[in-house]
Amino acid sequence: MNIHLDRHSTIPLKEQIYLDIAQRIRTELFKPGQQLPSVRQYAAQLGVSLLTVVAAYRLLEQAGLVQTIHGSGTFVAKQGRGLFTASQQTGMNQANPWDWQLTVNDYLPRASMWSQSAERLPRSIMDLATAAIHSSLLPIGPLSASIQKALTLYPDAIGKLSTFGGDPEFIAVIADYLKTCDISLEPHQMLISNGTQQGIDLFCRTFLGPADTIAVETPCFSGAIDAFRLSQATIQPIPVDSQGIRLDILEEVAEKTSLKAIYTVPTYHNPTGSVMPLRRRHELLEFASAHNILILEDEPHRELVFTASAKKLPPPLKMLDTSGRVIYLKGFSKFLFPGIRLGLLAADGTIYKRLLAAKSIVDMGSPLWPQKSLIPFFQSSQVKKHLTQLNQVLRKRSQLVTKTLETSLNPCIKWQNPAAGLYLWLTLPPQISADSLIPEAHHRGIHFLPSSIFYPGEPAANHLRICWTNLSDQDLPVSLAILCELLNHAVQRDCQ
């Protein structure tokens, strides 16, 4: 276990150690019952005093994340909370044949996407966590026709490698498609990625390191936090309001900290669903220019709109950018083909060239055949037809969600009507932890995302995110009923 300590930070070393271990525990890189290194080992490894590590372990114990057993050591608590019984404590003293692996150092600070993935759960669990469209809503027929046509047009594509930046013909077709969404990008600005997560990873590999600080909206897409943590950059949380990232707090931070980049999801923010208005977008660009800061803009689901107000969207930051400061990420998995896993990254000048160089190192280019197989689909009218039909279905589903929550959910649980996108962010009373509800949720047959994974530092635990587009028409009302019953019971139990 390797922890990057910033000895120039205003955050005390004991808290840096605590936060790092806490995130590993919360994302299950450390399993319940796993023994932590002794304070003496850890102090020597990190080059800090024994008292510093003892203080960090004490914070972990106060948070209910570990349990110290006299004469045995410090162990990860079960489910991140609760103590082990005497019989369990006895079992901890028995040798584990894999204990030697704990001596192998690693650089994984957290893995929330992996730890909270529904793939790790029984298939019977109804998935309110994964941000995706149910397979029954995907355009399988048009995709099949596109693949058949591509087999005729590009028979050699399966036996060839793509260029590092992506197939030029596919990029040209995507550029034409984006223009129908009022996004004007030229092929020379674009490279094809294996989804937006790879775009985030390429940005981290190219521009972030231990000496850099990136400001992130908080709460924030958990996959981005994972990538930023892995780069060992310092993450500076910036709260969001109903209009996106707080510029007043950004200004305060910039007076004390040298920011290199800002990560933002300005259109249907993940996880809250907020939309940054045009004025704040201009202000954010002006702020970044004044302080020489890069902006990583993530926009995976602009197309998913099902109310009249949501259709009046401001343009992406990239369309307002005149200096090449914005790196733009665009995914197609949220509304087309998650299994094909294609996205794009757009940048300018040497920023683009350096990202392309990183792409050449990472995978030597995304697979050629998936790109070729989608060219006929994007050239046809099927994309627009599919999106029209999909948004009609999502409108009906959003109405079902709204009606269910309004009639069945305790009014002290706060949420906003879904107007577009995929997410619904629910806020519980402060004393209720969404993490503590996960075991019971699984027992009842549903899965959702607790808010703890959306925070780069100490989390606000009383929120949860659901995605209501990933279930069948039959399972959605059932899962919503279970969710309301579960949350109402928690409120009645803990809020009296």
CSV table of C-alpha atoms in Angstrom, one decimal:
chain,number,residue,atom,x,y,z
A,1,MET,CA,0.0,0.0,0.0
A,2,ASN,CA,1.5,3.3,-1.1
A,3,ILE,CA,0.2,6.6,0.1
A,4,HIS,CA,1.3,9.9,-1.5
A,5,LEU,CA,1.7,12.4,1.3
A,6,ASP,CA,1.7,16.1,0.5
A,7,ARG,CA,4.0,17.5,3.2
A,8,HIS,CA,3.2,21.1,2.1
A,9,SER,CA,-0.5,20.7,2.4
A,10,THR,CA,-2.6,22.4,5.0
A,11,ILE,CA,-4.2,19.0,5.7
A,12,PRO,CA,-2.4,17.3,8.6
A,13,LEU,CA,-0.5,14.1,7.7
A,14,LYS,CA,-2.6,12.0,10.1
A,15,GLU,CA,-5.8,13.1,8.2
A,16,GLN,CA,-4.2,12.4,4.8
A,17,ILE,CA,-3.3,8.9,6.0
A,18,TYR,CA,-6.8,8.5,7.4
A,19,LEU,CA,-8.6,9.7,4.2
A,20,ASP,CA,-6.5,7.4,2.0
A,21,ILE,CA,-7.1,4.3,4.0
A,22,ALA,CA,-10.8,5.2,4.5
A,23,GLN,CA,-11.3,5.4,0.8
A,24,ARG,CA,-9.6,2.0,0.3
A,25,ILE,CA,-11.9,0.5,2.9
A,26,ARG,CA,-15.1,2.2,1.5
A,27,THR,CA,-14.3,0.9,-2.0
A,28,GLU,CA,-13.4,-2.6,-0.7
A,29,LEU,CA,-9.8,-2.6,-1.8
A,30,PHE,CA,-9.4,-3.5,1.9
A,31,LYS,CA,-11.8,-6.3,2.8
A,32,PRO,CA,-13.6,-6.8,6.2
A,33,GLY,CA,-11.3,-8.7,8.5
A,34,GLN,CA,-8.1,-7.7,6.6
A,35,GLN,CA,-5.3,-6.6,8.9
A,36,LEU,CA,-3.7,-3.3,8.4
A,37,PRO,CA,0.1,-2.9,8.7
A,38,SER,CA,1.3,-2.3,12.2
A,39,VAL,CA,1.8,1.3,13.2
A,40,ARG,CA,5.6,0.7,13.3
A,41,GLN,CA,5.7,-0.7,9.8
A,42,TYR,CA,3.5,2.0,8.4
A,43,ALA,CA,5.5,4.8,10.1
A,44,ALA,CA,8.7,3.5,8.7
A,45,GLN,CA,7.2,3.1,5.2
A,46,LEU,CA,5.7,6.6,5.1
A,47,GLY,CA,8.6,8.3,6.9
A,48,VAL,CA,6.3,9.7,9.7
A,49,SER,CA,6.3,9.4,13.4
A,50,LEU,CA,4.6,6.6,15.3
A,51,LEU,CA,2.2,9.1,16.8
A,52,THR,CA,1.0,10.2,13.4
A,53,VAL,CA,0.0,6.7,12.3
A,54,VAL,CA,-1.5,6.0,15.8
A,55,ALA,CA,-3.6,9.2,15.4
A,56,ALA,CA,-4.7,8.2,11.9
A,57,TYR,CA,-5.7,4.7,13.1
A,58,ARG,CA,-7.7,6.3,15.9
A,59,LEU,CA,-9.6,8.4,13.4
A,60,LEU,CA,-10.4,5.3,11.4
A,61,GLU,CA,-11.6,3.6,14.6
A,62,GLN,CA,-13.8,6.6,15.5
A,63,ALA,CA,-15.4,6.4,12.0
A,64,GLY,CA,-16.2,2.7,12.6
A,65,LEU,CA,-14.0,1.6,9.7
A,66,VAL,CA,-11.5,-0.4,11.7
A,67,GLN,CA,-11.3,-2.4,14.9
A,68,THR,CA,-8.2,-2.7,17.0
A,69,ILE,CA,-7.9,-6.1,18.8
A,70,HIS,CA,-5.4,-6.1,21.7
A,71,GLY,CA,-2.5,-8.4,21.0
A,72,SER,CA,-3.6,-9.1,17.4
A,73,GLY,CA,-3.6,-5.8,15.5
A,74,THR,CA,-6.0,-3.4,13.6
A,75,PHE,CA,-8.5,-4.9,11.3
A,76,VAL,CA,-11.0,-3.6,8.7
A,77,ALA,CA,-14.5,-3.6,10.3
A,78,LYS,CA,-17.3,-5.6,8.7
A,79,GLN,CA,-19.3,-3.6,6.1
A,80,GLY,CA,-17.2,-0.6,7.1
A,81,ARG,CA,-19.2,-0.4,10.3
A,82,GLY,CA,-19.6,-2.6,13.4
A,83,LEU,CA,-17.4,-4.8,15.5
A,84,PHE,CA,-16.4,-8.4,15.1
A,85,THR,CA,-17.6,-11.0,17.5
A,86,ALA,CA,-15.3,-13.0,19.8
A,87,SER,CA,-15.4,-16.0,17.5
A,88,GLN,CA,-14.6,-13.8,14.5
A,89,GLN,CA,-11.7,-12.3,16.4
A,90,THR,CA,-10.4,-15.8,17.0
A,91,GLY,CA,-10.5,-16.6,13.3
A,92,MET,CA,-8.5,-13.5,12.5
A,93,ASN,CA,-5.5,-15.0,14.3
A,94,GLN,CA,-5.4,-18.0,11.9
A,95,ALA,CA,-3.0,-17.9,9.1
A,96,ASN,CA,-4.2,-16.9,5.6
A,97,PRO,CA,-2.3,-18.5,2.7
A,98,TRP,CA,-2.5,-15.2,0.8
A,99,ASP,CA,-1.2,-13.0,3.6
A,100,TRP,CA,2.2,-12.8,1.8
A,101,GLN,CA,0.4,-10.6,-0.9
A,102,LEU,CA,0.1,-7.8,1.7
A,103,THR,CA,3.8,-7.3,1.4
A,104,VAL,CA,3.4,-6.4,-2.3
A,105,ASN,CA,3.1,-2.6,-2.5
A,106,ASP,CA,0.4,-1.1,-4.8
A,107,TYR,CA,-0.6,2.3,-5.9
A,108,LEU,CA,-4.4,1.9,-5.9
A,109,PRO,CA,-5.9,4.6,-3.6
A,110,ARG,CA,-9.6,3.7,-4.3
A,111,ALA,CA,-11.8,1.8,-6.8
A,112,SER,CA,-15.4,2.9,-6.3
A,113,MET,CA,-16.5,1.9,-9.8
A,114,TRP,CA,-15.4,-1.6,-9.2
A,115,SER,CA,-16.6,-1.8,-5.6
A,116,GLN,CA,-20.1,-0.6,-6.3
A,117,SER,CA,-20.6,-2.4,-9.6
A,118,ALA,CA,-23.8,-4.4,-9.9
A,119,GLU,CA,-21.7,-7.1,-11.7
A,120,ARG,CA,-20.4,-8.2,-8.3
A,121,LEU,CA,-24.0,-8.9,-7.1
A,122,PRO,CA,-26.4,-11.8,-7.9
A,123,ARG,CA,-28.3,-11.3,-11.2
A,124,SER,CA,-31.5,-11.3,-9.2
A,125,ILE,CA,-30.7,-7.8,-7.7
A,126,MET,CA,-32.5,-5.0,-9.5
A,127,ASP,CA,-29.9,-2.5,-10.5
A,128,LEU,CA,-30.8,1.1,-9.7
A,129,ALA,CA,-27.1,2.0,-9.7
A,130,THR,CA,-25.7,1.6,-13.2
A,131,ALA,CA,-26.0,4.6,-15.4
A,132,ALA,CA,-27.2,2.9,-18.6
A,133,ILE,CA,-30.2,2.4,-20.8
A,134,HIS,CA,-32.0,-1.0,-20.5
A,135,SER,CA,-31.2,-3.3,-23.4
A,136,SER,CA,-34.8,-3.4,-24.5
A,137,LEU,CA,-34.5,0.3,-25.4
A,138,LEU,CA,-31.4,0.1,-27.6
A,139,PRO,CA,-31.7,0.2,-31.4
A,140,ILE,CA,-30.7,-3.5,-32.0
A,141,GLY,CA,-32.3,-3.7,-35.4
A,142,PRO,CA,-30.6,-0.7,-36.9
A,143,LEU,CA,-27.3,-1.8,-35.4
A,144,SER,CA,-27.6,-5.3,-36.9
A,145,ALA,CA,-28.3,-3.7,-40.3
A,146,SER,CA,-25.3,-1.4,-39.9
A,147,ILE,CA,-23.0,-4.3,-39.1
A,148,GLN,CA,-24.2,-6.3,-42.1
A,149,LYS,CA,-23.6,-3.3,-44.4
A,150,ALA,CA,-20.2,-2.6,-42.8
A,151,LEU,CA,-19.2,-6.3,-43.5
A,152,THR,CA,-19.8,-5.6,-47.2
A,153,LEU,CA,-18.2,-2.1,-47.2
A,154,TYR,CA,-15.2,-2.9,-45.0
A,155,PRO,CA,-14.4,-6.6,-45.2
A,156,ASP,CA,-10.8,-6.1,-44.3
A,157,ALA,CA,-11.5,-4.0,-41.1
A,158,ILE,CA,-11.4,-7.0,-38.8
A,159,GLY,CA,-7.9,-7.7,-39.9
A,160,LYS,CA,-6.5,-4.2,-39.5
A,161,LEU,CA,-5.5,-1.9,-36.8
A,162,SER,CA,-7.0,1.6,-36.4
A,163,THR,CA,-4.8,4.7,-36.5
A,164,PHE,CA,-3.9,5.9,-33.0
A,165,GLY,CA,-6.5,8.7,-33.0
A,166,GLY,CA,-9.3,6.7,-34.6
A,167,ASP,CA,-10.6,5.8,-38.1
A,168,PRO,CA,-10.7,9.0,-40.2
A,169,GLU,CA,-14.0,8.0,-41.9
A,170,PHE,CA,-15.7,7.2,-38.6
A,171,ILE,CA,-14.4,10.5,-37.1
A,172,ALA,CA,-15.8,12.4,-40.1
A,173,VAL,CA,-19.2,10.7,-39.7
A,174,ILE,CA,-19.2,11.5,-35.9
A,175,ALA,CA,-18.4,15.2,-36.7
A,176,ASP,CA,-21.4,15.4,-39.0
A,177,TYR,CA,-23.6,13.8,-36.3
A,178,LEU,CA,-22.5,16.2,-33.6
A,179,LYS,CA,-23.5,19.1,-35.8
A,180,THR,CA,-27.1,17.9,-35.5
A,181,CYS,CA,-26.6,18.5,-31.7
A,182,ASP,CA,-25.2,22.0,-32.3
A,183,ILE,CA,-21.7,20.8,-31.5
A,184,SER,CA,-19.2,21.9,-34.2
A,185,LEU,CA,-16.0,20.0,-34.0
A,186,GLU,CA,-13.5,19.4,-36.8
A,187,PRO,CA,-12.0,15.9,-37.4
A,188,HIS,CA,-8.5,17.3,-36.6
A,189,GLN,CA,-9.7,18.1,-33.0
A,190,MET,CA,-11.0,14.6,-32.3
A,191,LEU,CA,-9.7,11.3,-31.2
A,192,ILE,CA,-11.7,8.1,-30.5
A,193,SER,CA,-11.5,6.6,-27.0
A,194,ASN,CA,-12.7,3.5,-25.3
A,195,GLY,CA,-15.5,5.5,-23.6
A,196,THR,CA,-15.2,8.7,-21.7
A,197,GLN,CA,-13.4,7.0,-18.8
A,198,GLN,CA,-10.4,6.4,-21.0
A,199,GLY,CA,-10.5,10.1,-22.0
A,200,ILE,CA,-10.3,11.0,-18.3
A,201,ASP,CA,-7.4,8.5,-17.9
A,202,LEU,CA,-5.6,9.9,-20.9
A,203,PHE,CA,-5.9,13.4,-19.4
A,204,CYS,CA,-4.5,12.2,-16.1
A,205,ARG,CA,-1.6,10.3,-17.6
A,206,THR,CA,-0.7,13.4,-19.7
A,207,PHE,CA,-1.3,16.4,-17.5
A,208,LEU,CA,-1.6,15.3,-13.8
A,209,GLY,CA,1.1,14.2,-11.4
A,210,PRO,CA,1.9,14.4,-7.7
A,211,ALA,CA,2.8,18.1,-7.9
A,212,ASP,CA,-0.5,19.1,-9.5
A,213,THR,CA,-3.9,20.1,-8.1
A,214,ILE,CA,-7.2,19.6,-9.9
A,215,ALA,CA,-10.5,21.2,-8.8
A,216,VAL,CA,-13.5,18.9,-9.0
A,217,GLU,CA,-17.2,19.5,-8.6
A,218,THR,CA,-18.3,17.9,-5.3
A,219,PRO,CA,-20.2,15.6,-5.3
A,220,CYS,CA,-18.4,14.3,-8.4
A,221,PHE,CA,-18.5,11.3,-10.8
A,222,SER,CA,-16.8,8.6,-8.9
A,223,GLY,CA,-14.9,7.2,-11.9
A,224,ALA,CA,-13.2,10.5,-12.4
A,225,ILE,CA,-12.2,10.6,-8.7
A,226,ASP,CA,-10.7,7.1,-9.0
A,227,ALA,CA,-8.6,8.3,-12.0
A,228,PHE,CA,-7.5,11.5,-10.3
A,229,ARG,CA,-6.5,9.6,-7.2
A,230,LEU,CA,-4.5,7.1,-9.2
A,231,SER,CA,-2.5,10.0,-10.8
A,232,GLN,CA,-1.5,11.1,-7.3
A,233,ALA,CA,-2.6,14.6,-8.0
A,234,THR,CA,-4.1,16.7,-5.2
A,235,ILE,CA,-7.9,16.8,-5.5
A,236,GLN,CA,-9.5,20.1,-4.5
A,237,PRO,CA,-13.2,19.6,-3.8
A,238,ILE,CA,-15.5,22.5,-4.9
A,239,PRO,CA,-19.1,22.4,-3.9
A,240,VAL,CA,-21.9,22.6,-6.5
A,241,ASP,CA,-25.2,24.4,-6.3
A,242,SER,CA,-28.3,24.2,-8.6
A,243,GLN,CA,-26.2,25.9,-11.4
A,244,GLY,CA,-23.1,23.8,-11.2
A,245,ILE,CA,-19.6,24.4,-9.8
A,246,ARG,CA,-19.3,27.3,-7.3
A,247,LEU,CA,-17.2,30.0,-8.9
A,248,ASP,CA,-17.0,32.1,-5.7
A,249,ILE,CA,-15.3,29.2,-3.9
A,250,LEU,CA,-13.1,28.5,-6.9
A,251,GLU,CA,-11.9,32.1,-6.6
A,252,GLU,CA,-11.1,31.7,-2.9
A,253,VAL,CA,-9.2,28.5,-3.6
A,254,ALA,CA,-7.2,30.0,-6.4
A,255,GLU,CA,-5.9,32.7,-4.1
A,256,LYS,CA,-4.2,30.0,-1.9
A,257,THR,CA,-3.6,27.1,-4.3
A,258,SER,CA,-2.1,26.8,-7.8
A,259,LEU,CA,-4.8,24.9,-9.7
A,260,LYS,CA,-3.7,23.1,-12.9
A,261,ALA,CA,-7.1,21.9,-14.1
A,262,ILE,CA,-10.9,21.8,-13.4
A,263,TYR,CA,-13.1,18.8,-14.0
A,264,THR,CA,-16.8,19.5,-14.7
A,265,VAL,CA,-19.9,17.9,-16.0
A,266,PRO,CA,-21.9,21.1,-16.8
A,267,THR,CA,-24.8,19.4,-18.6
A,268,TYR,CA,-26.9,17.1,-16.4
A,269,HIS,CA,-24.2,16.9,-13.7
A,270,ASN,CA,-23.4,13.5,-12.3
A,271,PRO,CA,-24.8,12.8,-9.8
A,272,THR,CA,-27.1,15.8,-9.0
A,273,GLY,CA,-28.5,16.4,-12.5
A,274,SER,CA,-28.0,20.2,-12.4
A,275,VAL,CA,-27.3,22.2,-15.6
A,276,MET,CA,-24.8,25.1,-15.7
A,277,PRO,CA,-26.4,28.1,-17.3
A,278,LEU,CA,-24.7,30.1,-20.1
A,279,ARG,CA,-23.6,33.0,-17.9
A,280,ARG,CA,-21.7,30.7,-15.5
A,281,ARG,CA,-20.1,28.9,-18.4
A,282,HIS,CA,-18.7,32.1,-19.7
A,283,GLU,CA,-17.6,33.0,-16.1
A,284,LEU,CA,-15.9,29.7,-15.7
A,285,LEU,CA,-14.0,30.1,-18.9
A,286,GLU,CA,-12.9,33.6,-17.9
A,287,PHE,CA,-11.7,32.3,-14.6
A,288,ALA,CA,-9.7,29.5,-16.2
A,289,SER,CA,-8.2,32.0,-18.7
A,290,ALA,CA,-7.2,34.4,-15.9
A,291,HIS,CA,-5.5,31.7,-13.9
A,292,ASN,CA,-4.1,29.6,-16.8
A,293,ILE,CA,-6.1,26.5,-15.9
A,294,LEU,CA,-7.2,23.6,-18.1
A,295,ILE,CA,-10.8,22.5,-18.1
A,296,LEU,CA,-11.8,18.9,-18.6
A,297,GLU,CA,-15.4,18.9,-19.7
A,298,ASP,CA,-17.4,15.6,-19.5
A,299,GLU,CA,-20.7,15.5,-21.5
A,300,PRO,CA,-22.0,12.0,-21.8
A,301,HIS,CA,-25.7,12.4,-22.2
A,302,ARG,CA,-26.7,15.8,-23.7
A,303,GLU,CA,-29.1,13.9,-26.1
A,304,LEU,CA,-31.3,12.6,-23.3
A,305,VAL,CA,-34.0,15.2,-22.9
A,306,PHE,CA,-37.6,14.6,-22.2
A,307,THR,CA,-39.1,18.0,-21.0
A,308,ALA,CA,-39.5,21.2,-22.9
A,309,SER,CA,-37.3,23.2,-20.5
A,310,ALA,CA,-34.4,20.7,-20.8
A,311,LYS,CA,-34.3,21.1,-24.6
A,312,LYS,CA,-33.1,24.7,-24.2
A,313,LEU,CA,-29.5,23.8,-23.3
A,314,PRO,CA,-26.5,26.1,-23.4
A,315,PRO,CA,-23.7,25.0,-25.7
A,316,PRO,CA,-20.8,22.9,-24.3
A,317,LEU,CA,-17.9,24.9,-22.8
A,318,LYS,CA,-15.8,23.6,-25.7
A,319,MET,CA,-18.1,25.6,-28.1
A,320,LEU,CA,-17.4,28.8,-26.1
A,321,ASP,CA,-13.7,28.2,-25.8
A,322,THR,CA,-11.5,30.5,-28.0
A,323,SER,CA,-8.1,29.6,-26.7
A,324,GLY,CA,-8.0,25.7,-26.7
A,325,ARG,CA,-8.2,25.5,-22.9
A,326,VAL,CA,-11.1,23.0,-22.8
A,327,ILE,CA,-10.6,19.3,-23.4
A,328,TYR,CA,-14.0,17.9,-24.3
A,329,LEU,CA,-15.2,14.3,-23.6
A,330,LYS,CA,-18.2,12.9,-25.3
A,331,GLY,CA,-19.6,9.4,-24.8
A,332,PHE,CA,-22.1,7.3,-26.7
A,333,SER,CA,-22.6,4.5,-24.2
A,334,LYS,CA,-25.4,6.3,-22.3
A,335,PHE,CA,-27.8,6.3,-25.1
A,336,LEU,CA,-26.5,3.9,-27.8
A,337,PHE,CA,-24.3,0.9,-27.4
A,338,PRO,CA,-22.6,0.4,-24.0
A,339,GLY,CA,-21.1,-2.9,-25.1
A,340,ILE,CA,-19.2,-1.3,-28.0
A,341,ARG,CA,-17.7,1.2,-25.6
A,342,LEU,CA,-16.8,4.1,-27.9
A,343,GLY,CA,-16.4,7.8,-27.1
A,344,LEU,CA,-14.4,10.8,-28.2
A,345,LEU,CA,-12.0,13.4,-26.9
A,346,ALA,CA,-11.7,16.8,-28.5
A,347,ALA,CA,-8.8,19.2,-28.0
A,348,ASP,CA,-6.6,21.7,-29.8
A,349,GLY,CA,-3.0,22.4,-30.6
A,350,THR,CA,-0.2,20.7,-28.6
A,351,ILE,CA,-2.8,19.7,-26.0
A,352,TYR,CA,-4.3,17.4,-28.6
A,353,LYS,CA,-0.9,16.1,-29.8
A,354,ARG,CA,0.1,15.2,-26.3
A,355,LEU,CA,-3.1,13.4,-25.6
A,356,LEU,CA,-2.8,11.5,-28.9
A,357,ALA,CA,0.7,10.5,-28.0
A,358,ALA,CA,-0.6,9.2,-24.7
A,359,LYS,CA,-3.3,7.2,-26.5
A,360,SER,CA,-0.6,5.6,-28.7
A,361,ILE,CA,1.2,4.4,-25.6
A,362,VAL,CA,-1.9,3.2,-23.8
A,363,ASP,CA,-3.5,1.0,-26.5
A,364,MET,CA,-2.1,2.0,-29.9
A,365,GLY,CA,-5.6,3.0,-30.9
A,366,SER,CA,-9.2,1.9,-30.3
A,367,PRO,CA,-10.3,-1.3,-32.2
A,368,LEU,CA,-11.1,-0.5,-35.8
A,369,TRP,CA,-14.0,-2.9,-36.5
A,370,PRO,CA,-16.4,-1.3,-33.9
A,371,GLN,CA,-15.8,2.1,-35.5
A,372,LYS,CA,-16.4,0.8,-39.1
A,373,SER,CA,-19.5,-1.2,-38.0
A,374,LEU,CA,-21.2,2.1,-36.8
A,375,ILE,CA,-20.5,4.2,-39.9
A,376,PRO,CA,-23.7,3.2,-41.7
A,377,PHE,CA,-25.7,3.7,-38.6
A,378,PHE,CA,-24.5,7.2,-38.0
A,379,GLN,CA,-24.9,8.0,-41.7
A,380,SER,CA,-28.5,7.0,-41.7
A,381,SER,CA,-31.5,8.7,-40.1
A,382,GLN,CA,-31.7,6.0,-37.5
A,383,VAL,CA,-29.8,7.9,-34.8
A,384,LYS,CA,-32.3,10.7,-34.7
A,385,LYS,CA,-35.3,8.3,-34.9
A,386,HIS,CA,-33.9,6.3,-32.0
A,387,LEU,CA,-33.3,9.3,-29.8
A,388,THR,CA,-36.8,10.6,-30.5
A,389,GLN,CA,-38.3,7.2,-29.5
A,390,LEU,CA,-36.0,6.8,-26.5
A,391,ASN,CA,-36.8,10.2,-25.1
A,392,GLN,CA,-40.5,9.5,-25.4
A,393,VAL,CA,-40.1,6.3,-23.3
A,394,LEU,CA,-37.9,8.2,-20.8
A,395,ARG,CA,-40.6,10.8,-20.4
A,396,LYS,CA,-43.1,8.2,-19.4
A,397,ARG,CA,-40.6,6.6,-17.1
A,398,SER,CA,-39.7,9.9,-15.4
A,399,GLN,CA,-43.4,10.5,-14.8
A,400,LEU,CA,-43.7,7.1,-13.2
A,401,VAL,CA,-40.7,7.9,-11.0
A,402,THR,CA,-42.0,11.3,-10.0
A,403,LYS,CA,-45.5,9.9,-9.2
A,404,THR,CA,-44.1,7.1,-7.1
A,405,LEU,CA,-41.8,9.2,-5.1
A,406,GLU,CA,-44.4,11.9,-4.5
A,407,THR,CA,-47.0,9.5,-3.3
A,408,SER,CA,-44.8,6.9,-1.4
A,409,LEU,CA,-41.7,8.7,-0.1
A,410,ASN,CA,-41.5,10.4,3.3
A,411,PRO,CA,-41.5,14.2,2.6
A,412,CYS,CA,-38.3,14.7,4.8
A,413,ILE,CA,-36.4,12.9,2.0
A,414,LYS,CA,-35.6,15.5,-0.7
A,415,TRP,CA,-35.2,15.1,-4.4
A,416,GLN,CA,-35.8,17.0,-7.7
A,417,ASN,CA,-37.9,15.9,-10.6
A,418,PRO,CA,-35.8,14.3,-13.3
A,419,ALA,CA,-36.0,16.6,-16.4
A,420,ALA,CA,-33.3,14.9,-18.5
A,421,GLY,CA,-30.3,12.7,-18.2
A,422,LEU,CA,-30.2,9.5,-16.2
A,423,TYR,CA,-29.8,10.3,-12.5
A,424,LEU,CA,-31.9,11.1,-9.5
A,425,TRP,CA,-30.1,12.4,-6.3
A,426,LEU,CA,-31.9,11.9,-3.1
A,427,THR,CA,-31.0,13.6,0.2
A,428,LEU,CA,-31.8,11.8,3.5
A,429,PRO,CA,-31.8,13.4,6.9
A,430,PRO,CA,-28.3,14.2,8.1
A,431,GLN,CA,-28.1,11.4,10.6
A,432,ILE,CA,-28.8,8.6,8.1
A,433,SER,CA,-25.9,7.0,6.2
A,434,ALA,CA,-26.8,5.6,2.8
A,435,ASP,CA,-23.9,3.2,3.1
A,436,SER,CA,-25.5,1.6,6.2
A,437,LEU,CA,-28.6,0.9,4.1
A,438,ILE,CA,-26.8,-1.1,1.3
A,439,PRO,CA,-26.9,-4.5,3.1
A,440,GLU,CA,-30.6,-4.3,3.6
A,441,ALA,CA,-31.2,-3.0,0.1
A,442,HIS,CA,-29.4,-6.1,-1.3
A,443,HIS,CA,-31.4,-8.3,1.1
A,444,ARG,CA,-34.6,-6.8,-0.4
A,445,GLY,CA,-33.3,-7.2,-3.9
A,446,ILE,CA,-32.2,-3.7,-5.1
A,447,HIS,CA,-28.9,-1.9,-5.5
A,448,PHE,CA,-28.2,1.9,-5.5
A,449,LEU,CA,-25.1,4.1,-5.2
A,450,PRO,CA,-24.3,5.6,-1.8
A,451,SER,CA,-23.1,9.2,-1.8
A,452,SER,CA,-19.8,8.3,-0.1
A,453,ILE,CA,-18.2,7.3,-3.5
A,454,PHE,CA,-19.0,10.7,-5.0
A,455,TYR,CA,-16.7,12.6,-2.6
A,456,PRO,CA,-12.9,12.8,-3.0
A,457,GLY,CA,-12.4,13.5,0.7
A,458,GLU,CA,-14.5,13.0,3.8
A,459,PRO,CA,-18.0,12.2,2.3
A,460,ALA,CA,-21.4,13.5,3.0
A,461,ALA,CA,-23.1,10.1,3.7
A,462,ASN,CA,-26.8,11.1,3.7
A,463,HIS,CA,-27.3,11.0,-0.1
A,464,LEU,CA,-27.8,8.3,-2.7
A,465,ARG,CA,-28.0,8.2,-6.5
A,466,ILE,CA,-30.4,6.1,-8.5
A,467,CYS,CA,-30.6,5.5,-12.2
A,468,TRP,CA,-34.1,4.7,-13.3
A,469,THR,CA,-33.4,3.9,-17.0
A,470,ASN,CA,-31.5,0.6,-16.5
A,471,LEU,CA,-34.4,-1.6,-15.5
A,472,SER,CA,-37.2,-3.3,-17.5
A,473,ASP,CA,-40.7,-2.0,-17.5
A,474,GLN,CA,-41.7,-4.7,-15.1
A,475,ASP,CA,-38.8,-4.3,-12.6
A,476,LEU,CA,-38.8,-0.5,-12.4
A,477,PRO,CA,-42.0,0.0,-10.4
A,478,VAL,CA,-41.1,-3.0,-8.2
A,479,SER,CA,-37.7,-1.6,-7.4
A,480,LEU,CA,-39.0,1.9,-6.7
A,481,ALA,CA,-41.6,0.5,-4.3
A,482,ILE,CA,-38.8,-1.4,-2.4
A,483,LEU,CA,-36.6,1.7,-2.4
A,484,CYS,CA,-39.4,3.9,-0.9
A,485,GLU,CA,-40.2,1.3,1.7
A,486,LEU,CA,-36.5,0.9,2.7
A,487,LEU,CA,-35.9,4.7,2.9
A,488,ASN,CA,-39.1,5.3,4.8
A,489,HIS,CA,-38.2,2.7,7.4
A,490,ALA,CA,-34.8,4.3,7.9
A,491,VAL,CA,-36.4,7.7,8.4
A,492,GLN,CA,-38.9,6.3,10.9
A,493,ARG,CA,-36.2,4.5,12.8
A,494,ASP,CA,-33.6,7.2,12.9
A,495,CYS,CA,-35.5,10.4,12.8
A,496,GLN,CA,-37.8,10.2,15.8
